[in-house]
Every structure is written in C-alpha cells, then in structure tokens.
Short mmCIF file of C-alpha atoms and ligand atoms in Angstrom, two decimals:
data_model
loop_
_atom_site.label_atom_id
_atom_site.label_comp_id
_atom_site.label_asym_id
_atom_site.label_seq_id
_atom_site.Cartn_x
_atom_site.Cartn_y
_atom_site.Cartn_z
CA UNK A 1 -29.47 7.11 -19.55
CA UNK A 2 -30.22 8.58 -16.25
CA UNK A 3 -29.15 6.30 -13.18
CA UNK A 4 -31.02 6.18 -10.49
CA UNK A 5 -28.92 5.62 -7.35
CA UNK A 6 -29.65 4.18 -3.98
CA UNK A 7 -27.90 6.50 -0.95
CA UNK A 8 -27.72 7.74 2.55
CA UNK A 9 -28.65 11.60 3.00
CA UNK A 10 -28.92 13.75 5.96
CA UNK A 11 -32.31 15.24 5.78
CA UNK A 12 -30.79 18.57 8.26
CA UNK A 13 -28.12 19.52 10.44
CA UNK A 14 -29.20 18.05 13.30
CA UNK A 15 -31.17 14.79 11.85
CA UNK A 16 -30.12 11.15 11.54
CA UNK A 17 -29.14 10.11 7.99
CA UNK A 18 -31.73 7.91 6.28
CA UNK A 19 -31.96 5.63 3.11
CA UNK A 20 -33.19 7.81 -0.15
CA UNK A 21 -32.85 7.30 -3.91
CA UNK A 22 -31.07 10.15 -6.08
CA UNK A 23 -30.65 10.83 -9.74
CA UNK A 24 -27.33 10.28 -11.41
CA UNK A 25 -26.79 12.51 -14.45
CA UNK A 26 -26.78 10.89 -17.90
CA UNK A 27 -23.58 9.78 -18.84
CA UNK A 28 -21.76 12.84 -21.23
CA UNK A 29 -19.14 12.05 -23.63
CA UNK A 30 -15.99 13.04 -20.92
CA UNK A 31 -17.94 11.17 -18.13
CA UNK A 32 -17.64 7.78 -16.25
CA UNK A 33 -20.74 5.77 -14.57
CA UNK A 34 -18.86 3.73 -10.96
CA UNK A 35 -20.93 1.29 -9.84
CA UNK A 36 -19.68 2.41 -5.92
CA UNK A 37 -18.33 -0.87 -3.99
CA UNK A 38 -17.27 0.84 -0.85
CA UNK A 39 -17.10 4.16 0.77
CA UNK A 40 -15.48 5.14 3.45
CA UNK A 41 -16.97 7.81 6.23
CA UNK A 42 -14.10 10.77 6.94
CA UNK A 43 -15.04 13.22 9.50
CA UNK A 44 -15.30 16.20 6.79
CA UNK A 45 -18.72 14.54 6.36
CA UNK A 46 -19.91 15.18 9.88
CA UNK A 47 -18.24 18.59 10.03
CA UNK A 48 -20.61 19.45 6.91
CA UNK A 49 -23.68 17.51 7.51
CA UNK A 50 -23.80 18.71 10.76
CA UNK A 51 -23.32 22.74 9.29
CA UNK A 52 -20.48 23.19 11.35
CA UNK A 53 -18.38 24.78 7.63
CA UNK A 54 -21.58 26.24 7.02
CA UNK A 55 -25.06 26.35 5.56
CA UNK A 56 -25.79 23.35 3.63
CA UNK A 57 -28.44 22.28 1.07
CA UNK A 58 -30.65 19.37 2.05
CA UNK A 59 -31.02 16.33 1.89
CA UNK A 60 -27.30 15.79 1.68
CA UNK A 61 -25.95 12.67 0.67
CA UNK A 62 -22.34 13.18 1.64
CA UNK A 63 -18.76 10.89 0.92
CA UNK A 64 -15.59 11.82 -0.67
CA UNK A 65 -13.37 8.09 0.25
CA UNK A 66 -15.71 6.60 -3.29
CA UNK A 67 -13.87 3.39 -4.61
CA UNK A 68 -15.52 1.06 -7.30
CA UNK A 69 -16.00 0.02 -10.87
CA UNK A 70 -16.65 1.62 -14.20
CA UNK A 71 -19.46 0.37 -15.58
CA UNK A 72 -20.17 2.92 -18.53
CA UNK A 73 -17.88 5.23 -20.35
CA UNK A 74 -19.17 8.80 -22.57
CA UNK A 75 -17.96 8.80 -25.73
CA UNK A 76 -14.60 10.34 -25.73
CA UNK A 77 -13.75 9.26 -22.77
CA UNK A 78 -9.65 7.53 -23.28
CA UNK A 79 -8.46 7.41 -19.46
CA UNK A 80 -10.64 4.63 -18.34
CA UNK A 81 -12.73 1.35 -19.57
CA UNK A 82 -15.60 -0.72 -18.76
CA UNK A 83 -14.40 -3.25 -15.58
CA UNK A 84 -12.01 -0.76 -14.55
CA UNK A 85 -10.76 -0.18 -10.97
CA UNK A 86 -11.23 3.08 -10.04
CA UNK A 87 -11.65 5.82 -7.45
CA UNK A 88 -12.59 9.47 -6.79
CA UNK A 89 -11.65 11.95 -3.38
CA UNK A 90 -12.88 14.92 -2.26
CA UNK A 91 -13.78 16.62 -6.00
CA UNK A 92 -14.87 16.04 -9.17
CA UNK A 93 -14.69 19.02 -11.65
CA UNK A 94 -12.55 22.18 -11.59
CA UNK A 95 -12.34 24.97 -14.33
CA UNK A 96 -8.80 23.20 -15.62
CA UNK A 97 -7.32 26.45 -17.11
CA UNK A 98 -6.40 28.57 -14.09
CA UNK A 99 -2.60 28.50 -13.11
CA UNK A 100 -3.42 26.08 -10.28
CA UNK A 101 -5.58 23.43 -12.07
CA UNK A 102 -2.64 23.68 -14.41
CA UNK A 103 -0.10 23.06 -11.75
CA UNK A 104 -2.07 20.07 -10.58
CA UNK A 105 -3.52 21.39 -7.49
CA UNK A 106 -7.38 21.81 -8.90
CA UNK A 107 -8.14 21.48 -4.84
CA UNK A 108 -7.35 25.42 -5.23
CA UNK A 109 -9.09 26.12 -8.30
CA UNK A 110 -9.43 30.07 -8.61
CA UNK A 111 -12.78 29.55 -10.07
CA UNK A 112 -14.23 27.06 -7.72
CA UNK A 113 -13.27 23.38 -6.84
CA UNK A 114 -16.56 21.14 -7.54
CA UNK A 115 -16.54 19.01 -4.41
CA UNK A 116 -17.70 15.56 -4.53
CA UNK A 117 -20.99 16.51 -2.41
CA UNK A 118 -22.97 20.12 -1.23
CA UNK A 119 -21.40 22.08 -3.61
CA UNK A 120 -23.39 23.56 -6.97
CA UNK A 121 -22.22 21.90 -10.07
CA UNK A 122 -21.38 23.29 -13.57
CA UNK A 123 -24.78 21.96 -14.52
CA UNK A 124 -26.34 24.12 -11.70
CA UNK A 125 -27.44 20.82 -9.45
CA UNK A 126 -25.97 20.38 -5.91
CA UNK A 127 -23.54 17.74 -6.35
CA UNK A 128 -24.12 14.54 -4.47
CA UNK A 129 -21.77 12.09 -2.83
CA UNK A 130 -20.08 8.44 -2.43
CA UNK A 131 -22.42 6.90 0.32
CA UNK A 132 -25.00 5.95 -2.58
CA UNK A 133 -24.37 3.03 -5.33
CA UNK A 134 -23.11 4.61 -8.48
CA UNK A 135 -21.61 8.41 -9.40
CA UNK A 136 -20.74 9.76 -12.80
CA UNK A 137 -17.90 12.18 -13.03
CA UNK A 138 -15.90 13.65 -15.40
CA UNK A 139 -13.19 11.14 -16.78
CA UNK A 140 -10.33 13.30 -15.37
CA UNK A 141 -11.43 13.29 -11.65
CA UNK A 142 -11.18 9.38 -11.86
CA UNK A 143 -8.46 7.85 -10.54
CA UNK A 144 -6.92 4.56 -11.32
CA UNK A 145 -6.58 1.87 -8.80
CA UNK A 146 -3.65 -0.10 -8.91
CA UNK A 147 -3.77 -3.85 -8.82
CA UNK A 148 -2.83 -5.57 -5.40
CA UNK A 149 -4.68 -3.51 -3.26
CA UNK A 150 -7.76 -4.16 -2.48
CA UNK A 151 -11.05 -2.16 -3.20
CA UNK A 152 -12.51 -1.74 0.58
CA UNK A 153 -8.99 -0.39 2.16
CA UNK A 154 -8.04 1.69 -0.51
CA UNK A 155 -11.42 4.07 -0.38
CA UNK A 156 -9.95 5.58 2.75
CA UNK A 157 -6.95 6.83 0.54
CA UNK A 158 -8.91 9.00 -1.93
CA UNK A 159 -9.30 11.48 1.24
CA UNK A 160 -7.20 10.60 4.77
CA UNK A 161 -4.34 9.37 2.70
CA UNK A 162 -3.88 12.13 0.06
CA UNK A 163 -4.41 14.64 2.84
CA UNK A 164 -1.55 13.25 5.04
CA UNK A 165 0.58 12.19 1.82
CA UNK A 166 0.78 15.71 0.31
CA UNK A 167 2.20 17.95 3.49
CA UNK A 168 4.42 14.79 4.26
CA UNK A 169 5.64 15.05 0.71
CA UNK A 170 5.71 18.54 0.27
CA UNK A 171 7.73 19.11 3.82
CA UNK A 172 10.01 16.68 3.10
CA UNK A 173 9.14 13.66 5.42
CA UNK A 174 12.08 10.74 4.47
CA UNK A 175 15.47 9.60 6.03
CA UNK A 176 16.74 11.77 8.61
CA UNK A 177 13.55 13.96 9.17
CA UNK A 178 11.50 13.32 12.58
CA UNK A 179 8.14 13.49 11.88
CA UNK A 180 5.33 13.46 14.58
CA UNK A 181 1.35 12.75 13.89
CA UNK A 182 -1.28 14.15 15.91
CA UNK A 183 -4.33 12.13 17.15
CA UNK A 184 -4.52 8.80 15.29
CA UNK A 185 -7.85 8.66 13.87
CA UNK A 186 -8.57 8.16 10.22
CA UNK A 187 -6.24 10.57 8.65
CA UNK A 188 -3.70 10.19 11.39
CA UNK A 189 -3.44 5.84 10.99
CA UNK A 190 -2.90 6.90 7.63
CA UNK A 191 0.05 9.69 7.84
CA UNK A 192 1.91 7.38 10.28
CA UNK A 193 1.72 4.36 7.47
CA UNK A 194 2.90 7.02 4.69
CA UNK A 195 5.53 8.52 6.91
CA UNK A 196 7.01 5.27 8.42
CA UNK A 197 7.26 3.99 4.25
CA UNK A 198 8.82 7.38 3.33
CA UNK A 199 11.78 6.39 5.44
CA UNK A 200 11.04 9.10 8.42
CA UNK A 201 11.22 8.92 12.24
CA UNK A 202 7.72 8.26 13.04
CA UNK A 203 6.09 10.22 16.89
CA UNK A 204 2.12 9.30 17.32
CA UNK A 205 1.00 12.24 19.83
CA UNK A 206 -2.40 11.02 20.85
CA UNK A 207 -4.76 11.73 24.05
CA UNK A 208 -3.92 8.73 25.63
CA UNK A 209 -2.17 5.51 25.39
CA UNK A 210 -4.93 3.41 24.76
CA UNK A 211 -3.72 3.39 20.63
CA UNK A 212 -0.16 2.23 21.27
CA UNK A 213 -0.12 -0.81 20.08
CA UNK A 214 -1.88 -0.21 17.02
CA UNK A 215 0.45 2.91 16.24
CA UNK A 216 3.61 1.05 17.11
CA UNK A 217 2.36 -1.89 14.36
CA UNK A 218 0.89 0.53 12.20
CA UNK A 219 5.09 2.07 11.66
CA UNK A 220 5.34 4.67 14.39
CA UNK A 221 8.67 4.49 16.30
CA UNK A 222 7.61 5.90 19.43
CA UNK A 223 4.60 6.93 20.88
CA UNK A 224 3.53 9.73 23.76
CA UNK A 225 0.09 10.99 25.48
CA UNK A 226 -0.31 14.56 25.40
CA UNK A 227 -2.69 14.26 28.21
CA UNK A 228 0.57 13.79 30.51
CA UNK A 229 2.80 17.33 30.64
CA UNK A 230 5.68 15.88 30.87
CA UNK A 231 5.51 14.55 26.81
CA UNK A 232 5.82 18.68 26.15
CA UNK A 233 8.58 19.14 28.05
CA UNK A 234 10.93 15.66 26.94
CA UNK A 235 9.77 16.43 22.90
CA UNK A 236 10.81 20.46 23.39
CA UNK A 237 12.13 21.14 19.75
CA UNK A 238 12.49 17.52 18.61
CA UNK A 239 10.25 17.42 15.63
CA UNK A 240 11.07 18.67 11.71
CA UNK A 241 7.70 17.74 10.94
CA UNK A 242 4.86 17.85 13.01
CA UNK A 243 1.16 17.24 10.75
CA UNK A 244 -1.87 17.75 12.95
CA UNK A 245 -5.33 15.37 12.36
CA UNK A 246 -7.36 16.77 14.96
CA UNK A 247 -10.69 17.29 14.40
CA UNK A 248 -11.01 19.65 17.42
CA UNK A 249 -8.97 23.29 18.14
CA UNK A 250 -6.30 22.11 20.16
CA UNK A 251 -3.62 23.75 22.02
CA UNK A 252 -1.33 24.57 18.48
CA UNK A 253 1.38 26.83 20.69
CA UNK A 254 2.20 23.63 22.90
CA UNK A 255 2.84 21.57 19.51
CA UNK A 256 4.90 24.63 18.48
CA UNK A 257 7.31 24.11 21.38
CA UNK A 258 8.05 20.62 19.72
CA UNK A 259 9.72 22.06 16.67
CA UNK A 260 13.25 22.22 15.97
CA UNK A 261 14.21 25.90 14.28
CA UNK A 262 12.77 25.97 11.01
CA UNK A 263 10.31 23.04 11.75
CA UNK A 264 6.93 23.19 10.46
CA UNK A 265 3.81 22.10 11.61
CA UNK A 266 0.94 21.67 9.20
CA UNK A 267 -2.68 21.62 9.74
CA UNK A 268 -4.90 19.25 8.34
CA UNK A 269 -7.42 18.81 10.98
CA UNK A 270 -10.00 21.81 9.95
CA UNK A 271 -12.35 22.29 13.14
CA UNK A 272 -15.20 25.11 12.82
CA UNK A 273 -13.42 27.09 15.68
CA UNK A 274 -10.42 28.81 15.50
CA UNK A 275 -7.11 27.83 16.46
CA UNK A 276 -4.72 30.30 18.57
CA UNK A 277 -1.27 30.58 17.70
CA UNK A 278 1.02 32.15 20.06
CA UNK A 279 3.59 34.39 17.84
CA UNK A 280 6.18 34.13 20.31
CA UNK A 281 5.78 30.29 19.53
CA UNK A 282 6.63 30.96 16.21
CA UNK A 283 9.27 33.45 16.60
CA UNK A 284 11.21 31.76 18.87
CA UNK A 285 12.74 29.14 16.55
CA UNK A 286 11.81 30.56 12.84
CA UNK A 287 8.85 28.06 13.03
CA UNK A 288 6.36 28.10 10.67
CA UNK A 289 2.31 26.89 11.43
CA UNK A 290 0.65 25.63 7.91
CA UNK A 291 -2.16 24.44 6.07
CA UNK A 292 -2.59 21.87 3.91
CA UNK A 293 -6.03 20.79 1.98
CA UNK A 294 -6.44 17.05 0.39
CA UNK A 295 -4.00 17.20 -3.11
CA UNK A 296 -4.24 17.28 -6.79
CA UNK A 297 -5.30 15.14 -9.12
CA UNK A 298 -1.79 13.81 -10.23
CA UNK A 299 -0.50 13.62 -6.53
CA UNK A 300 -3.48 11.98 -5.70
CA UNK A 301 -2.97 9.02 -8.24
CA UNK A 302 0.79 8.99 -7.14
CA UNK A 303 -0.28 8.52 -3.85
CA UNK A 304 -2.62 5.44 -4.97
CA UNK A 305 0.68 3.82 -6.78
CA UNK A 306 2.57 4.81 -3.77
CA UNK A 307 0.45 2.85 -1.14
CA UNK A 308 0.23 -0.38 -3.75
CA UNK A 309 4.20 -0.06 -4.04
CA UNK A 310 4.45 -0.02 -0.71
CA UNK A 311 1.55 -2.76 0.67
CA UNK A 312 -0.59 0.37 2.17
CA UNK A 313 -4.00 0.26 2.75
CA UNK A 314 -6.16 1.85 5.25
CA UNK A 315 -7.30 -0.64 7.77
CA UNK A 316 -11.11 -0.51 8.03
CA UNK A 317 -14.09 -1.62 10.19
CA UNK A 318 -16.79 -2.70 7.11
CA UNK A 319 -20.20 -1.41 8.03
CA UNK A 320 -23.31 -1.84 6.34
CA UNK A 321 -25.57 1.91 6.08
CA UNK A 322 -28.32 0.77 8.57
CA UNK A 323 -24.95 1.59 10.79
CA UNK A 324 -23.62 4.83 9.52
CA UNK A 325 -25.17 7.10 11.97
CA UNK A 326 -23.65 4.86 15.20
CA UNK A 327 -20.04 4.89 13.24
CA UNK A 328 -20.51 8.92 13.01
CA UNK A 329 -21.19 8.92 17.33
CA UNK A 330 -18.24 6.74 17.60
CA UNK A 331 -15.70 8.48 14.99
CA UNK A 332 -17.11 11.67 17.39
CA UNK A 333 -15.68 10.06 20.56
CA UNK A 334 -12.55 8.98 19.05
CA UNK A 335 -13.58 5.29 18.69
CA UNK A 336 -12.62 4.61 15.43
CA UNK A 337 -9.59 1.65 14.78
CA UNK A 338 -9.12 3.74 12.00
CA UNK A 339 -11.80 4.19 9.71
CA UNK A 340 -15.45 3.21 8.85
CA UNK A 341 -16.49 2.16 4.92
CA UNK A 342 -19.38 1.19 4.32
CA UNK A 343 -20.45 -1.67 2.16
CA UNK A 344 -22.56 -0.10 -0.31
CA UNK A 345 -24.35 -3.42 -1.53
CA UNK A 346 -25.89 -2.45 1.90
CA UNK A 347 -27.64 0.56 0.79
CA UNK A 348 -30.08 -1.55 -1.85
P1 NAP B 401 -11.00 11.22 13.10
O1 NAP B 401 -10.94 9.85 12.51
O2 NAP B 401 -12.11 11.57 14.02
O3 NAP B 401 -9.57 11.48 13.81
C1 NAP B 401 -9.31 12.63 14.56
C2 NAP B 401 -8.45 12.22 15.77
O4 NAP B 401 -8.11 13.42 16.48
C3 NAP B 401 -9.16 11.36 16.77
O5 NAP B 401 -9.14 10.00 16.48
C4 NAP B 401 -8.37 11.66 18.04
O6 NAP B 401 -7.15 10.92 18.03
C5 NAP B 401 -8.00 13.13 17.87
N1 NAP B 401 -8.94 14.01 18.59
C6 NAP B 401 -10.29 14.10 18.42
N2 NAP B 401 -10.81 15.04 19.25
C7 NAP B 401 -9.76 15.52 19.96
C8 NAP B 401 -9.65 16.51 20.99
N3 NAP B 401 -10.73 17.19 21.45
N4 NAP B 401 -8.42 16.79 21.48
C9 NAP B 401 -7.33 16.12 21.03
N5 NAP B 401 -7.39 15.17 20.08
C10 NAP B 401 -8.59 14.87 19.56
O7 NAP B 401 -11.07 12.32 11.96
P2 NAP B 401 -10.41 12.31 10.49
O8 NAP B 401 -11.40 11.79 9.53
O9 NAP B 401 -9.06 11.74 10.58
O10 NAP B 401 -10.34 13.88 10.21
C11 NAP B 401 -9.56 14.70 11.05
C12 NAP B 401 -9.77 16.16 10.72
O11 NAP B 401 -9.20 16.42 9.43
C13 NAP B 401 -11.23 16.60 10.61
O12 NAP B 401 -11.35 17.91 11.14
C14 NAP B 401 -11.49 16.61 9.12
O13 NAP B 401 -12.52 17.47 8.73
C15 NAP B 401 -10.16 17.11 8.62
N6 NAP B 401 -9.87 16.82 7.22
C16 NAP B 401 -9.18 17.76 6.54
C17 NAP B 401 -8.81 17.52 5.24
C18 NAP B 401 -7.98 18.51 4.51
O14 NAP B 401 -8.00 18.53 3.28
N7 NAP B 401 -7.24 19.34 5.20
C19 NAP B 401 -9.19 16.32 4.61
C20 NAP B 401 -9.88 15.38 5.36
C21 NAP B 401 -10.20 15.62 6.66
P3 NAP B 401 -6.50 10.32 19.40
O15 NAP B 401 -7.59 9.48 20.01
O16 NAP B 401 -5.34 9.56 18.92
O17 NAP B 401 -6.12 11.49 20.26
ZN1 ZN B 402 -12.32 13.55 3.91
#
C-alpha cells in the first residue's frame, strides 16, 4: 500500500522550506516501511538544497541522519521485523555487484550510489529524504540500532558519525596517534567523541575559543583557535592525524604544516569551492592531503555498535519543523551545540 508521508521540502535554491505531503512507494518484497521518529539536519542538506553541488530537482525534501521504527516488512525481507529499531545514512540502494559494493563501500558504487534524497532511483523517481514521517528502503540499506542508545542522539550517527568514524578508522586513530579535529560543528563533536573512545590524543582546532568547554567534556585533550597565529607555529608537525569538518575552503597548506612526516590529513568537509594545496606543503614531510566520503554499509552498522559500546551519542538540540529553516541560518553561522534533529511528530 502506498504511504503517504508528511515532510519538509525546499520548493528552490533560494526558498524557505515548507510543510508538503509525498508519496512513499509500496512496500516490495526486499523493502522496509520506518515510521521516522527523528531526523537530524547535517549541513550536506544546505549545501544541496541551496544548489551549491549542483542542479537539483524540486521540491526537495532532503535528510540523510533518518532514525525510527519498522512498521512493515516486504515479503522476503529476513534482516529486520515489525517494532524494530532502525536507521538509514546518506543512501539507500547501490547496484551490489561491482567490486566496491562487494567490498562494503557501496558509497563508491561504480554504477551509481542511490542517495537517500535528489538523486533518480532504480524505479526512475527522484528519491526523497528523512525530514518527512515514514521512508521505505531496501532491507539492506537498514541499519540496526543497538539497544541503550537512544533514538533522537543516535540519528546524527547515520551521517556526522560514520563520516568521522571511517577516516579515523581507516588512518589509524588509537593509542599513541595524535589526532586533531577541525571546526567542531556536527561532524566535528562527533570525530572528537569517536577519537577520544578509540584511545587517541584528541586537538579541537576551531575559530575561536568560545567551544572549549564543550570540546574539553566532549574527550578532546587540548584545544587551540586558529584565529590566533601563534596555534600554527606551537602545533608545526605535531599531528598523525589531522580530519577536517569544515564546511567552508579553508587555508589546507597551514593545516599541512601541522603534520608530522607521513601524517595525513583527510577531508571531510566538502565546500562547493575549491581548496588550494600548496605542494611544497606536501613535499616537505611525505604528507599526504585525503578524502574521505560517509562509509559502507557494514562500517556503518559497526560504527552504530561502536558508539552503544562505548555510551556515544550525538548531543542534540530537538527542534520541531516549523524551526528547520532558523536551525539551517544558525548551523550557517556556526551556532550549532552540535547538531539539530528534528522531532518528526512535528511535521503532522
Ligand atoms: P557544521 O555543523 O556546520 O560544522 C562545520 C564547522 O566548521 C562549524 O561548526 C565551524 O566550527 C567550522 N567552520 C564553519 N565555517 C568556517 C569557516 N569559514 N572557517 C573555518 N571554520 C569554519 O557542518 P557539518 O554538518 O559538520 O558538515 C561539515 C562539512 O562536512 C559540510 O561541508 C558537509 O557537507 C560535509 N559532509 C561531508 C560528508 C562526507 O561524506 N565527506 C558527510 C557529511 C557532511 P568552529 O566554530 O569550531 O570553527
Ligand atoms: Zn550528512
């Protein structure tokens, strides 16, 4: 049966977001119906709302942080149940048989990632995200929530915290390695939680001071301002690790000078402009600059058992929808202690 679903789309690029309905597809025989409690708002959605990746279709009802219940299953569906606890991230279909989706790491399909929202579906619609009340999706873009954390601060992990988990993982953040985080916004409060509980040295590099506090409690060991010069100059090739959240093109050189030889420094922060490197940053000190894009399926879910295992969550400001559009202005100035959701019993 086709679901209709209450939701917040943005009619343009340059247009507030406002209340619609949308159709849910009928529930196939690999697919799940969520009944979505929460969603949380990253700033990937106002990148792409706004058209700053690009051309988009509208109305666009974007979120990718989707955490709820399953309320109907398809027919062959084994990996999930009626009452489960469940979540889905950034996509929700990939071809499965190229070497990547067979490696886990459908976020590179070779055929085409289907992304949660603005992207065309195998079906041919335009796929349509987590700020509305329910989603179906294919049983094996689910993922299972563990018990003991709760619904509202783990939404946040099915994008900031698999984006910061994976490079941290994959780069070897743990004993011995000092990691730094840049900017602690969403993805950032996140990466310094997940470092700090994989055992690493934990540097918040943030505009200002004003966030010290709340890094320090959040795990972070020590804390600087890159709006004062003399943080550059003190951190000069301190850092193994150094994963960047900004949202804007920054100066990447500078955060080169922080590595130790053979440090890396991996972008997650994906601003429309470009972002200079210097190649005599690189050189000098075998450093390497690298990207990193949300995670697989399985890391995803090991991420999820992770944070449980570990007491993570993100830690939220709950917003109803008739607020979205002020939380996206704030998240824009950097006021955001550390990331929206929004209550979706609020959309109704
Ligand atoms: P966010 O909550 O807005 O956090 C970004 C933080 O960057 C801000 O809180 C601020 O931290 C700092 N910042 C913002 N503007 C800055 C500027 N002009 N100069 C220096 N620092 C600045 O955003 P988010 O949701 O964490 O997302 C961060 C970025 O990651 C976005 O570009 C998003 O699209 C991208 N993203 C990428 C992936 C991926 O797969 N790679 C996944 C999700 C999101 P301070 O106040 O501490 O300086
Ligand atoms: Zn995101």
């Amino acid at each position: 049966m086709t679901t209709i679903a209450h939701a917040y789309a943005s009619p343009s690029p340059d247009g507030d977001l406002v209340p619609t309905t949308i159709k849910r597809r009928d529930v196939g025989p690999h697919d799940v119906l969520i009944e979505i409690k929460y969603s949380g708002i990253c700033h990937s959605d106002i990148h792409t709302v706004r058209g700053e990746w690009g051309p988009q279709a509208y109305p666009l009802v974007p979120g990718h942080e989707i955490a709820g219940i399953v309320t109907e299953v398809g027919t062959e569906v084994t990996k999930h149940a009626v009452g489960d606890r469940v979540g889905v991230g950034c996509m929700v279909n990939s071809c499965g048989e190229c070497k990547n989706c067979k490696a886990g790491d459908e976020q590179y399909c070779l055929n085409g990632t289907v992304g949660t929202y603005g992207v065309t579906d195998r079906d041919g619609t335009i796929t349509q995200g987590g700020y509305s009340t329910h989603i179906v999706v294919t049983e094996d873009f689910v993922l299972r929530i563990p018990d003991g954390i709760d619904l509202d601060v783990v939404a946040p992990l099915l994008c900031a915290g698999i984006t910061t988990y994976s490079p941290l993982n994959r780069w070897g953040a743990g004993p011995g390695k000092k990691v730094a985080v840049v900017g602690l916004g969403g993805l950032g409060h996140m990466a310094v939680q997940l470092a700090h509980a994989m055992g690493a040295e934990v540097t918040v590099l943030s505009q200002s001071l004003k966030k010290q506090e709340d890094g320090l409690r959040l795990g972070a060991d020590r804390y600087y301002a890159t709006s004062d010069e003399a943080t550059f100059t003190e951190l000069a090739g301190y850092f193994d690790l150094i994963i960047n959240t900004v949202s804007a093109s920054i100066d990447i050189s500078a955060f080169l000078g922080l590595l130790t030889v053979d440090g890396a420094m991996v972008n997650v922060g994906a601003p429309a402009e470009p972002l200079p490197v210097n190649a005599m940053a690189l050189i000098g000190g075998r450093r390497s600059f690298a990207g990193s894009m949300i995670g697989g399926i399985p890391e995803t879910q090991e991420m999820l058992d992770f944070c449980a295992e570990h007491g993570i969550g993100a830690e939220i400001e709950l917003i109803s929808a008739d607020k979205i559009n002020d939380a996206y202005e704030r998240v824009l100035s950097s006021d955001v202690r550390y990331r929206f959701v929004i209550d979706t019993a609020t959309l109704v």
